[in-house]
XYZ file of C-alpha atoms in Angstrom:
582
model
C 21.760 -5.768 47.247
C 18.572 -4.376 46.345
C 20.657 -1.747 43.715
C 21.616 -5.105 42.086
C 17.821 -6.253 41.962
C 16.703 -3.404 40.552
C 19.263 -3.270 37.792
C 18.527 -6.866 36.823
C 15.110 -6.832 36.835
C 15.811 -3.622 34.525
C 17.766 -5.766 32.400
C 15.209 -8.489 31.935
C 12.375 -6.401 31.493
C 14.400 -4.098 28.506
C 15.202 -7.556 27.297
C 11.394 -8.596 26.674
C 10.929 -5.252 25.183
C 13.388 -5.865 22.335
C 12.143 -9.514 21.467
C 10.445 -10.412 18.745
C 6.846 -11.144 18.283
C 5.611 -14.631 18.737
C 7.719 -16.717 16.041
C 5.473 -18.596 13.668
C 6.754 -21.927 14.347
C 5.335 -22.061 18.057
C 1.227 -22.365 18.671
C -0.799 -19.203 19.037
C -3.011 -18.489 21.348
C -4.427 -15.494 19.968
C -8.205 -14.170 20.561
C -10.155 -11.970 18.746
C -9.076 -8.065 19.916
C -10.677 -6.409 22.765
C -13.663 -3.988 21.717
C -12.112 -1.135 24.234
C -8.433 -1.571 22.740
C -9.980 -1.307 18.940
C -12.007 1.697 19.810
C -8.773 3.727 20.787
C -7.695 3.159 17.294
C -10.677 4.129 15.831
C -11.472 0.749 14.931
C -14.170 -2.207 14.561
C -14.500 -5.350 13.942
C -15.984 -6.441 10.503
C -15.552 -9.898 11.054
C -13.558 -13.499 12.565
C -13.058 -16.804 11.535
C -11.440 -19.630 12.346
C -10.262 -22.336 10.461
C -9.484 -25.775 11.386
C -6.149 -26.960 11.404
C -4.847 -30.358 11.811
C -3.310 -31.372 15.274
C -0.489 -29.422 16.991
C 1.957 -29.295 13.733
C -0.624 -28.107 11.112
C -0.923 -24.134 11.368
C -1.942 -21.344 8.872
C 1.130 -20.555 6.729
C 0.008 -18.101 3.916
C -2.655 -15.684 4.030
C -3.509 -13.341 0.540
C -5.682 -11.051 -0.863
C -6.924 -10.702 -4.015
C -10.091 -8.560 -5.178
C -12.767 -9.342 -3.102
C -11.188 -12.568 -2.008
C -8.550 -14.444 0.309
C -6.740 -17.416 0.370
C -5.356 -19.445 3.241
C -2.728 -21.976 2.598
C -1.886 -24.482 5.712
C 1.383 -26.661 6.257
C -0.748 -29.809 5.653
C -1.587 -28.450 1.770
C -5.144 -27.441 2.567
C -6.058 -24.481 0.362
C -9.020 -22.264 1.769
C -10.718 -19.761 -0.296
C -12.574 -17.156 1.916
C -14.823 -14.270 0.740
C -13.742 -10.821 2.127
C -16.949 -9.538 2.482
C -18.707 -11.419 4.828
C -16.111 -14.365 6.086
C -17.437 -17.528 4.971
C -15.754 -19.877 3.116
C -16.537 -20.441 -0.366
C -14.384 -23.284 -1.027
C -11.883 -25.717 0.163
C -9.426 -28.059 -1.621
C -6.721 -30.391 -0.508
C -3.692 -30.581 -2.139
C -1.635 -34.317 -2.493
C -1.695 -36.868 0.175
C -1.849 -34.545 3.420
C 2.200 -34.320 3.276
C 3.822 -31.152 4.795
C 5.355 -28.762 2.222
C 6.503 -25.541 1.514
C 3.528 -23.014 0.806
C 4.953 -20.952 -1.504
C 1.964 -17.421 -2.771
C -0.214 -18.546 -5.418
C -1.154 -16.498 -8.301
C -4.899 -15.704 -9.501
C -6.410 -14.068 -12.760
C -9.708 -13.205 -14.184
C -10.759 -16.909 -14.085
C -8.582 -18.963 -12.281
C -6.060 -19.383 -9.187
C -3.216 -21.207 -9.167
C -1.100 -22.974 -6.400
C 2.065 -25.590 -6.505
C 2.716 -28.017 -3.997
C 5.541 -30.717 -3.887
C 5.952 -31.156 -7.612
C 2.575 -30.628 -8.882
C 0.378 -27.889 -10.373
C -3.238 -26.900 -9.700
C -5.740 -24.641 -11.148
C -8.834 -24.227 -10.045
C -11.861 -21.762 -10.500
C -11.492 -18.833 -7.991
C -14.998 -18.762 -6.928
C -16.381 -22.633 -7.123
C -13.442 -24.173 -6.610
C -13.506 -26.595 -9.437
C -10.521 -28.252 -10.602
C -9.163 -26.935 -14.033
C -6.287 -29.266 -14.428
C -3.663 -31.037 -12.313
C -0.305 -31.500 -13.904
C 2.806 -32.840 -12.362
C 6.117 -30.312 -12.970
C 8.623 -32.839 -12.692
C 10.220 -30.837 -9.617
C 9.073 -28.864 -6.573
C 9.122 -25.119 -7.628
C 11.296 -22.976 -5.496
C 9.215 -19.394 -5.047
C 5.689 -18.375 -5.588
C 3.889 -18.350 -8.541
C 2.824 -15.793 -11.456
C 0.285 -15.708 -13.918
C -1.968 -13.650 -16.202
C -5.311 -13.898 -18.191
C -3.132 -16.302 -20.855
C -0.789 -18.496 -18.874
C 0.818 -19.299 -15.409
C 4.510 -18.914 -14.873
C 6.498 -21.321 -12.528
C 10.223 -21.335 -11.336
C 11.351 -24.980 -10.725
C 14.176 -26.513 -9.714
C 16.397 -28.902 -12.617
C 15.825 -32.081 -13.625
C 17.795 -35.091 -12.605
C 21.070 -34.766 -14.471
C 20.460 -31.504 -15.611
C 23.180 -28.844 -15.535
C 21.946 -25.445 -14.251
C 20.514 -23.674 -10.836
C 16.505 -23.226 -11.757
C 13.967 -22.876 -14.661
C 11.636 -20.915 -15.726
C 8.308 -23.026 -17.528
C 5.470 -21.213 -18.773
C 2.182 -23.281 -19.357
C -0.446 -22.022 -21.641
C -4.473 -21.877 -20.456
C -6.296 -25.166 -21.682
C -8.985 -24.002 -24.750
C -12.194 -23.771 -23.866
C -15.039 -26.028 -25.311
C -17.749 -24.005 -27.026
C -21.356 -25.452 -25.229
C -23.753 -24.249 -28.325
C -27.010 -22.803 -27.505
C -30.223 -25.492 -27.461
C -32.084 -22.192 -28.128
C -30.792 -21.407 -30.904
C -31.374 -24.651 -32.772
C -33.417 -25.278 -35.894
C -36.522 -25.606 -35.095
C -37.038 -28.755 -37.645
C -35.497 -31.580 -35.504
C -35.407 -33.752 -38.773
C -32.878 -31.029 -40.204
C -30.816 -30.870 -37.340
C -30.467 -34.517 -37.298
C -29.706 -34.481 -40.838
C -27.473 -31.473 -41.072
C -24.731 -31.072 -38.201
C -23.917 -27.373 -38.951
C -22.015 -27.285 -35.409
C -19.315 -29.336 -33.733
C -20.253 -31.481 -30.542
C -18.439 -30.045 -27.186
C -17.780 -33.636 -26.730
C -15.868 -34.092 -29.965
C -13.513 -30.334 -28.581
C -12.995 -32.393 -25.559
C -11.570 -35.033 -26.837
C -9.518 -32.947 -29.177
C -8.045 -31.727 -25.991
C -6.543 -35.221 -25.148
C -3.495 -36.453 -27.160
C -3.882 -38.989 -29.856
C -2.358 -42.492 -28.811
C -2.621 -45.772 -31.019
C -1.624 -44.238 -34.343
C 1.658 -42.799 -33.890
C 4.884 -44.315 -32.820
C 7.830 -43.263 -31.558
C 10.846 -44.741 -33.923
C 13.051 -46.805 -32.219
C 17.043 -46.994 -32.859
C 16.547 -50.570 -32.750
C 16.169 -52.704 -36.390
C 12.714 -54.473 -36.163
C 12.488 -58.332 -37.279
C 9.359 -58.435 -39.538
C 8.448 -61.492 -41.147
C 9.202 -62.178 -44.956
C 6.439 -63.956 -46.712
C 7.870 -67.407 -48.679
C 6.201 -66.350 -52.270
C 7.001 -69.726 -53.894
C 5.986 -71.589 -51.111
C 3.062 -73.789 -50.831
C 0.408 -73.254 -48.157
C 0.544 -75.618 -45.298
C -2.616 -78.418 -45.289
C -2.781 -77.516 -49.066
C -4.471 -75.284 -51.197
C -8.269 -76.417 -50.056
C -6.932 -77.546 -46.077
C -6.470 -75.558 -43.269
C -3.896 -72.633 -43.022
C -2.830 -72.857 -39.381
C 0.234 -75.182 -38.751
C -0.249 -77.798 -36.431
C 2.596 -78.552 -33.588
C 3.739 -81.551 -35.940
C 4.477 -79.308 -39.047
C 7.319 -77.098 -36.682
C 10.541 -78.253 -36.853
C 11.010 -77.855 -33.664
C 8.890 -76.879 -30.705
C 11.794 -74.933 -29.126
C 11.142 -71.022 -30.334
C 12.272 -69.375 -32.276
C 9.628 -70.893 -34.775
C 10.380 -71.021 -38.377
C 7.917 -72.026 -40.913
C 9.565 -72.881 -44.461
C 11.509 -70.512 -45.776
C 9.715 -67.491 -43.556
C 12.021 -65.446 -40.860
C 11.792 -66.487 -37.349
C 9.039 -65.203 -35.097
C 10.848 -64.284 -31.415
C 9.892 -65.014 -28.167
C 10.049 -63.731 -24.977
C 13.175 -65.730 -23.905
C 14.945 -63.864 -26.864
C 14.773 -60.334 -25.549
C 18.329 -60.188 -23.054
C 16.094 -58.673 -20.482
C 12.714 -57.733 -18.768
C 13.746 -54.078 -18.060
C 13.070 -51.233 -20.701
C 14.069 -50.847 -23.557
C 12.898 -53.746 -25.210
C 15.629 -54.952 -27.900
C 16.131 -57.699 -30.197
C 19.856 -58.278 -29.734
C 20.926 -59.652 -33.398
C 23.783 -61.670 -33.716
C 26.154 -59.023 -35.173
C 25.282 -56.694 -32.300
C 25.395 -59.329 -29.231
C 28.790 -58.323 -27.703
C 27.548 -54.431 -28.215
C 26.601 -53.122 -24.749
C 22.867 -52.055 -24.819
C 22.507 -50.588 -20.756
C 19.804 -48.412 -20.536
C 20.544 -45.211 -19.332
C 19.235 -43.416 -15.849
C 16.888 -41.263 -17.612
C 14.529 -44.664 -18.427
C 14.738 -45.550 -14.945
C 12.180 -43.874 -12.937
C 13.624 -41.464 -10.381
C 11.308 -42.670 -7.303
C 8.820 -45.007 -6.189
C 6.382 -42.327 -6.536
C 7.336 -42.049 -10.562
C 6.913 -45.483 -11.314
C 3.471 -45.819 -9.781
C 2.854 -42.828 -11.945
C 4.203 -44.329 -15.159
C 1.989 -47.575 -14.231
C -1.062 -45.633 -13.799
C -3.374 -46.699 -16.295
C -6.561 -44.601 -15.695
C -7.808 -41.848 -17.930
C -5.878 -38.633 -17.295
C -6.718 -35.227 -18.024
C -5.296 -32.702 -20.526
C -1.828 -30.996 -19.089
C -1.813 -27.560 -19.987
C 0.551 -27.074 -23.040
C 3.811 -25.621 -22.594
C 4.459 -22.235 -24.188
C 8.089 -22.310 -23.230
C 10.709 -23.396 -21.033
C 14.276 -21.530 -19.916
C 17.076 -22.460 -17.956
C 19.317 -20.305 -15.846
C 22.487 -20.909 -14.025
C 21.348 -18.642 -10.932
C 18.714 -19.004 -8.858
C 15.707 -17.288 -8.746
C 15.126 -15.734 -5.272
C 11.380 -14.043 -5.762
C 7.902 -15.028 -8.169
C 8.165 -13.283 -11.357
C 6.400 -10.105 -11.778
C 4.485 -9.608 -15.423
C 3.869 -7.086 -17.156
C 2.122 -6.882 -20.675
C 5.023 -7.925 -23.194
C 7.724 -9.417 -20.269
C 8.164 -11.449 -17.399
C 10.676 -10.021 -14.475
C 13.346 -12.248 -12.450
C 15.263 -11.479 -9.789
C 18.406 -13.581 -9.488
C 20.667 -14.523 -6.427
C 23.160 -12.769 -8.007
C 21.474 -9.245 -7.739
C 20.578 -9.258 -11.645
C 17.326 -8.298 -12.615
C 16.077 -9.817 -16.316
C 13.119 -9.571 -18.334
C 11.937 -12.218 -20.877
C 9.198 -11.980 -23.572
C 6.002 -13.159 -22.710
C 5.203 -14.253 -26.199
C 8.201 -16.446 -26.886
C 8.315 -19.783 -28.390
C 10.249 -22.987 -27.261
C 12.696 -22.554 -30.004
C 13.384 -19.156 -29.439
C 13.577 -17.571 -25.656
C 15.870 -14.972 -25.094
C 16.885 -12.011 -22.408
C 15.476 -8.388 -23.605
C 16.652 -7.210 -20.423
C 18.816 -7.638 -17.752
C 21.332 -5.696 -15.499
C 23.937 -6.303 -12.255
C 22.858 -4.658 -9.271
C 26.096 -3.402 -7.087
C 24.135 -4.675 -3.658
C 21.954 -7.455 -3.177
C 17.848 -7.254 -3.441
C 16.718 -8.843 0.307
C 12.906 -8.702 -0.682
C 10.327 -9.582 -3.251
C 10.254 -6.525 -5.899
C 6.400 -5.454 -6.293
C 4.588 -3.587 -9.766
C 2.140 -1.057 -9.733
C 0.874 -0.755 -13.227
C 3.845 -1.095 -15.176
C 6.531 0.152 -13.062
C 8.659 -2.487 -10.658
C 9.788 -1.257 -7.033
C 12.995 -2.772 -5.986
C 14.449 -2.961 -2.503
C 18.386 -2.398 -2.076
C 20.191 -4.046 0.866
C 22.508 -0.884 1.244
C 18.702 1.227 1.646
C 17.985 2.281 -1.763
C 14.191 1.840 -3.544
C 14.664 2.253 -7.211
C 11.607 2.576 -9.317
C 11.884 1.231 -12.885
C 10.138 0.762 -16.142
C 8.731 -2.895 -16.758
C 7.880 -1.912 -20.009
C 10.943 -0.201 -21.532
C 15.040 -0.822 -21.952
C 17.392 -3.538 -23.166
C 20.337 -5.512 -23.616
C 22.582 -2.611 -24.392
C 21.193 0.092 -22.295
C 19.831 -1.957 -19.061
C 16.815 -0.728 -17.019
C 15.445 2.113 -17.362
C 15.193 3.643 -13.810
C 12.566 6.326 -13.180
C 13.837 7.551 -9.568
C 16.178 6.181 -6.631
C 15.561 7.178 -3.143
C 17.142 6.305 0.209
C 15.431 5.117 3.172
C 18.119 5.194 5.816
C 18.316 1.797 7.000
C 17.527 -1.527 6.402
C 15.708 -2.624 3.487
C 14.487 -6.372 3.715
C 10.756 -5.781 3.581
C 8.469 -5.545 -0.073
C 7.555 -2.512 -0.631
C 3.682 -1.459 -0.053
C 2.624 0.924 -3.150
C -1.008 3.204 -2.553
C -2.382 5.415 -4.842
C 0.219 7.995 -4.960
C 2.460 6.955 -2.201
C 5.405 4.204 -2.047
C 6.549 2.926 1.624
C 9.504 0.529 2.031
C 10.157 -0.379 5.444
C 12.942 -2.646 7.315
C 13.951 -4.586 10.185
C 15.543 -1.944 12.810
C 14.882 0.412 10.201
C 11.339 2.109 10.305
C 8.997 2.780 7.842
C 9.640 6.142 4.862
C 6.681 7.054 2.731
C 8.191 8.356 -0.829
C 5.694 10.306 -3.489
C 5.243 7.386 -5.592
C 6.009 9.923 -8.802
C 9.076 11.334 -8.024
C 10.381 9.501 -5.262
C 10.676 12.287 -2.405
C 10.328 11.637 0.797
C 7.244 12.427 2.942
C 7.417 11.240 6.442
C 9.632 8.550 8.049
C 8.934 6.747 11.336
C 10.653 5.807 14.118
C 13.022 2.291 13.546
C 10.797 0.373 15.908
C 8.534 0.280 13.585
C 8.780 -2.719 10.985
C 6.105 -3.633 8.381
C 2.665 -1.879 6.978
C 0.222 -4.092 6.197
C -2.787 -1.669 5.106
C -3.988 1.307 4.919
C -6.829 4.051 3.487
C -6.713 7.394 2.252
C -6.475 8.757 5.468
C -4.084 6.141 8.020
C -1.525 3.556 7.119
C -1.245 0.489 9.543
C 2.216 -0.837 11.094
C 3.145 -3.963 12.979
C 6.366 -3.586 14.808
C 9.103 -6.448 15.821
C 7.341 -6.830 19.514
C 3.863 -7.327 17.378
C 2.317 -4.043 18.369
C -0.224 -2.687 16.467
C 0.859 1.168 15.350
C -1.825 3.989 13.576
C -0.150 6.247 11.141
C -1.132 9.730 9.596
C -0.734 8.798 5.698
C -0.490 12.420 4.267
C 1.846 14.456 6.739
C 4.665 13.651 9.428
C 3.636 14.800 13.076
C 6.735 16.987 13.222
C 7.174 18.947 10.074
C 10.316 20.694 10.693
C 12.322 16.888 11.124
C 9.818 15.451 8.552
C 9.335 12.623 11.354
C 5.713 10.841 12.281
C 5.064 9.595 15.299
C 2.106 6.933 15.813
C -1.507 8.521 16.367
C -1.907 5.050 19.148
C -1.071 1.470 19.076
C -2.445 -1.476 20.758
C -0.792 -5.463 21.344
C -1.898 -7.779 19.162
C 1.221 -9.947 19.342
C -0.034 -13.283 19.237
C -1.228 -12.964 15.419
C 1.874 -14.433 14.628
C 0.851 -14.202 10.819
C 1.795 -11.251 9.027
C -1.026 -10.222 6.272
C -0.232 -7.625 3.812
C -3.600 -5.977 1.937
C -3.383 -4.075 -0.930
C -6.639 -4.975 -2.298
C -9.003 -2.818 -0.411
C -8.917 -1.108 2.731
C -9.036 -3.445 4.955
C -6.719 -4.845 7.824
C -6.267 -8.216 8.668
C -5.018 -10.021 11.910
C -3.764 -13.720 11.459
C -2.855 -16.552 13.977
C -1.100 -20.152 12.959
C -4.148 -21.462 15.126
C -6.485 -20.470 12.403
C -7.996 -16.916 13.991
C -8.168 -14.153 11.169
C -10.076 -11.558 11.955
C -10.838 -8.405 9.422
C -10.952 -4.782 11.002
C -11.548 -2.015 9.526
C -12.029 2.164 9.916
C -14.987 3.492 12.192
C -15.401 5.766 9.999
C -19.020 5.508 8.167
C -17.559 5.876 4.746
C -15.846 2.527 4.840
C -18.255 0.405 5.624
C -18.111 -0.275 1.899
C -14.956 -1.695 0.875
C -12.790 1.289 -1.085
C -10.728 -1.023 -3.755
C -9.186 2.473 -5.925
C -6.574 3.523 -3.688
C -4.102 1.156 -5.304
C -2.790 0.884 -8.889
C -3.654 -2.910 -9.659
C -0.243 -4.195 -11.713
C -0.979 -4.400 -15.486
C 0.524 -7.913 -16.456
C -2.571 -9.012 -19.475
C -2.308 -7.585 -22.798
C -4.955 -5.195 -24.040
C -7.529 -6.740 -26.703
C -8.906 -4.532 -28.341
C -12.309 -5.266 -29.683
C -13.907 -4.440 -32.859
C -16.316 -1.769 -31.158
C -13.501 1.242 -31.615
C -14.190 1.432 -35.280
C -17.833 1.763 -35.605
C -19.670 4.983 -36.092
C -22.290 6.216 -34.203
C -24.747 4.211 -36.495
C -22.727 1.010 -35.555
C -21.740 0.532 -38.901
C -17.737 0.321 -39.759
C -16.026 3.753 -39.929
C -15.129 4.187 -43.909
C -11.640 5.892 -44.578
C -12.446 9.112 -46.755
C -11.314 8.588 -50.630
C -7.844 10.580 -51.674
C -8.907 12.807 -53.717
C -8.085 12.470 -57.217
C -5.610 14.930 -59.043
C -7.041 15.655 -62.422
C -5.541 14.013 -65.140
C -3.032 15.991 -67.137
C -4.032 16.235 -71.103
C -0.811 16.213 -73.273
C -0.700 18.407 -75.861
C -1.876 17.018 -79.813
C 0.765 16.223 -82.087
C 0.313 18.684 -85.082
């Protein structure tokens, strides 16, 4: 009896070894870690926060880094900007009404971040938090966003009666409005009132809005304008007064018809109340005029829209806008001249950035023979692509086409599963998997380093010296980043771990050095090396991705004088003298 005991209790307690961490859907209960357990792993604490969340179903769902900021998405559409440095908040925003939605990565560049929720757009200064522009997409988007120093890219879903899986729409940064400089003003104030050398900031603003009032939209319907009787004689005579009195109508029942002059309609003439508007004529009155279901609003919420009245501001413009029959599993990933898709049917595209709406076409794109089961991430211009059958391949985002396909730099194997985006340092790759441990590749040829045991499952930092690994049980494992522990098997075992299994939150940080721990009850807390040399955030180790075209100014060409550099003259052959004529 007690042989049975034992073996059961065995079972149950190898049981709660192999389960999972805590799943995200269920309340955390985490607390900062324990100074003694941090300390082990040669670890402090830089600093905790905690944000508030909304009742029992509002939690933290997305947590991102960026430069020397984060931001926190929650499942009620609060969007938290945090700065890295010290923990505070530097600004918060709610997005819509308060209603639960997908949070779906947002996208940042040198000026702005951008975030979707539902079926709307925003863009808002990273570091005040001012609103840019709100526009509504039409659609919920289906994956994160991308975006660079020129425009924000979106994947969206179709349009009511559209044909086709998801689309791609590009929207352009609005123009700025040049603020002149009071300083720099004449300093005769009866000139400058005179002479307007400068346009007002007021009159770019409004150029920013579109013009309504003078331009029409022509209608398939014949209008009914009114003919003017040329040989008829003014009503009340020449010297009386010109507007008819009820007596001089015919008839009091509209249409009304003065003379020889058309009919003026009225509102019992129109067939119907519901757009469009038409004037039935009497040829045309059998002729079925139904509008179709693209005038009818799609929802409640679209009509209130379409009656909204109030001044509205600019929508960004649209640079273009692309269809696909297959959906589009993961955000786009830019580079300089393209934008990068991955489809559900294991193709991998590339687009041209600077495409019109008339003219958007595929430069790129090629079949992969297994399926990609994670986000793709770029490291300068080269993409890293996870393989379900355990393959990274590492290729160009800057070169091949239509006839050739990619242009693959290196494939290398990793054993096991791959379902997990790959984390790219300096000079080392690591792609990691459920079941399937974590292999560090040189990022330049693809060789393998080290590889881990399969417990472990995802790295979400690391320095020039450790990388950091959270396992399937949440455990917190310390890696050696330059060798494996056992050189001859080229396998690393952890340097110590500790449990931190109630931040339910996985945070992945390849902006500085830093680790973060996250809870769905709004705990993050930011750790970091005991080591004295990172007390100052190191931000070099990784290869930012290169997704803005380079400007280049007009400093390149000056001399060391600052003047313009002046191409040397060709030299002039002398001129041949052809012999006199005797």
């Amino acid at each position: 009896m007690w042989h049975r005991s034992g073996a059961v209790a065995g079972l149950v307690l190898a049981l709660a070894a192999l389960a999972p961490a805590q799943p995200i859907g269920t309340a955390s209960k985490a607390v900062p870690p324990d100074t003694a357990a941090l300390e082990r792993l040669n670890l402090r604490t830089e600093w905790s926060l905690v944000l508030p969340v909304e009742g029992t179903k509002d939690a933290v769902a997305q947590v991102q880094t960026f430069d020397d900021q984060m931001f926190v998405q929650t499942r009620s559409g609060m969007l938290v900007a945090v700065d890295t440095l010290t923990g505070r908040i530097q600004w918060a925003a709610k997005l819509g009404n308060g209603v639960y939605g997908n949070a779906y990565p947002v996208a940042v560049n040198s000026q702005y971040v951008f975030c979707a929720h539902l079926t709307r757009l925003y863009a808002f200064y990273r570091y005040t938090g001012v609103t840019e522009f709100v526009h509504e997409l039409g659609t919920p988007t289906t994956t994160g966003l991308a975006a660079d120093d020129e425009s924000v890219y979106c994947v969206l879903g179709m349009r009511p009666g559209a044909a086709g899986a998801h689309r791609i729409a590009v929207y352009d940064m609005l123009r700025p409005i040049p603020v002149n400089d009071p300083t720099k003003a004449p300093a005769d104030a009866l000139a400058q009132g005179a002479k307007k050398d400068t346009p007002s900031p007021l009159g770019e603003l409004v150029k920013r809005y579109p013009t309504s009032g003078t331009a029409h939209a022509t209608s398939r319907y014949p209008e009914i304008t009114a003919r003017p009787a040329a040989a008829a004689a003014p009503v009340g005579g020449v010297t009386g007064s010109r507007t008819p009195a009820i007596g001089v109508l015919p008839s009091v029942v509209p249409p009304y018809n003065l003379d020889n002059r058309s009919p003026t309609p009225a509102i019992n003439v129109i067939p119907s109340l519901r757009p469009p508007y038409t004037l039935r004529l009497e040829s045309g009155q059998y002729v079925q005029q139904t509008p179709s279901i693209g005038v009818i609003p799609p929802s409640v919420a679209a009509s209130l829209a379409l009656a909204d009245l109030r001044p509205k501001a600019p929508p960004p413009p649209l640079r273009w806008e692309f269809g696909l029959t297959s959906r589009i599993l993961y955000p786009l990933l830019l580079t300089p001249t393209r934008a990068w898709a991955v489809a559900d049917d294991n193709t991998v595209m590339a687009f041209g950035k600077e495409l019109s709406k008339e003219k958007v076409v595929t430069e790129v794109k090629e079949r992969f023979s297994s399926a990609i089961p994670a986000a793709p991430v770029a490291a300068g211009t080269t993409l890293y692509v996870p393989l379900d059958n355990g393959i990274l391949v590492a290729i160009s985002g800057t070169t091949g086409n239509l006839a050739g396909g990619i242009n693959v730099k290196w494939r290398a194997a990793t054993g096991g599963l791959n379902n997990h985006a790959p984390f790219v340092s300096k000079d080392r790759v690591y792609a990691a998997g459920d079941n399937s441990g974590v292999v560090c590749f040189n990022r330049d040829t693809g060789d393998t380093i080290w590889r881990s045991d399969a417990g472990a499952d995802r790295v979400i930092g690391a320095n020039e010296e450790f990388v950091y690994v959270r396992d399937r049980q949440g455990r917190f494992l310390v890696y050696d980043a330059k060798r494996p522990t056992n050189a001859a098997s080229n396998r690393s075992a952890p340097l110590g771990s500790a449990d931190f299994g109630e931040f339910n939150v996985p945070v992945v940080n390849t902006a500085s050095d830093r680790v973060y721990l996250a809870a769905n009850n709004g705990l993050i807390v930011c750790l970091r090396d005991a080591n004295a040399k990172y007390a100052k955030p190191m931000r070099n180790l990784w290869p930012a991705p290169e997704v803005s075209r380079q400007r280049v100014r007009g400093v390149e060409g000056l001399n060391k004088d600052g003047e313009p550099k002046s191409e040397p003259e060709p030299k002039k052959e002398p001129e041949k003298k052809e012999p006199e004529k005797n």
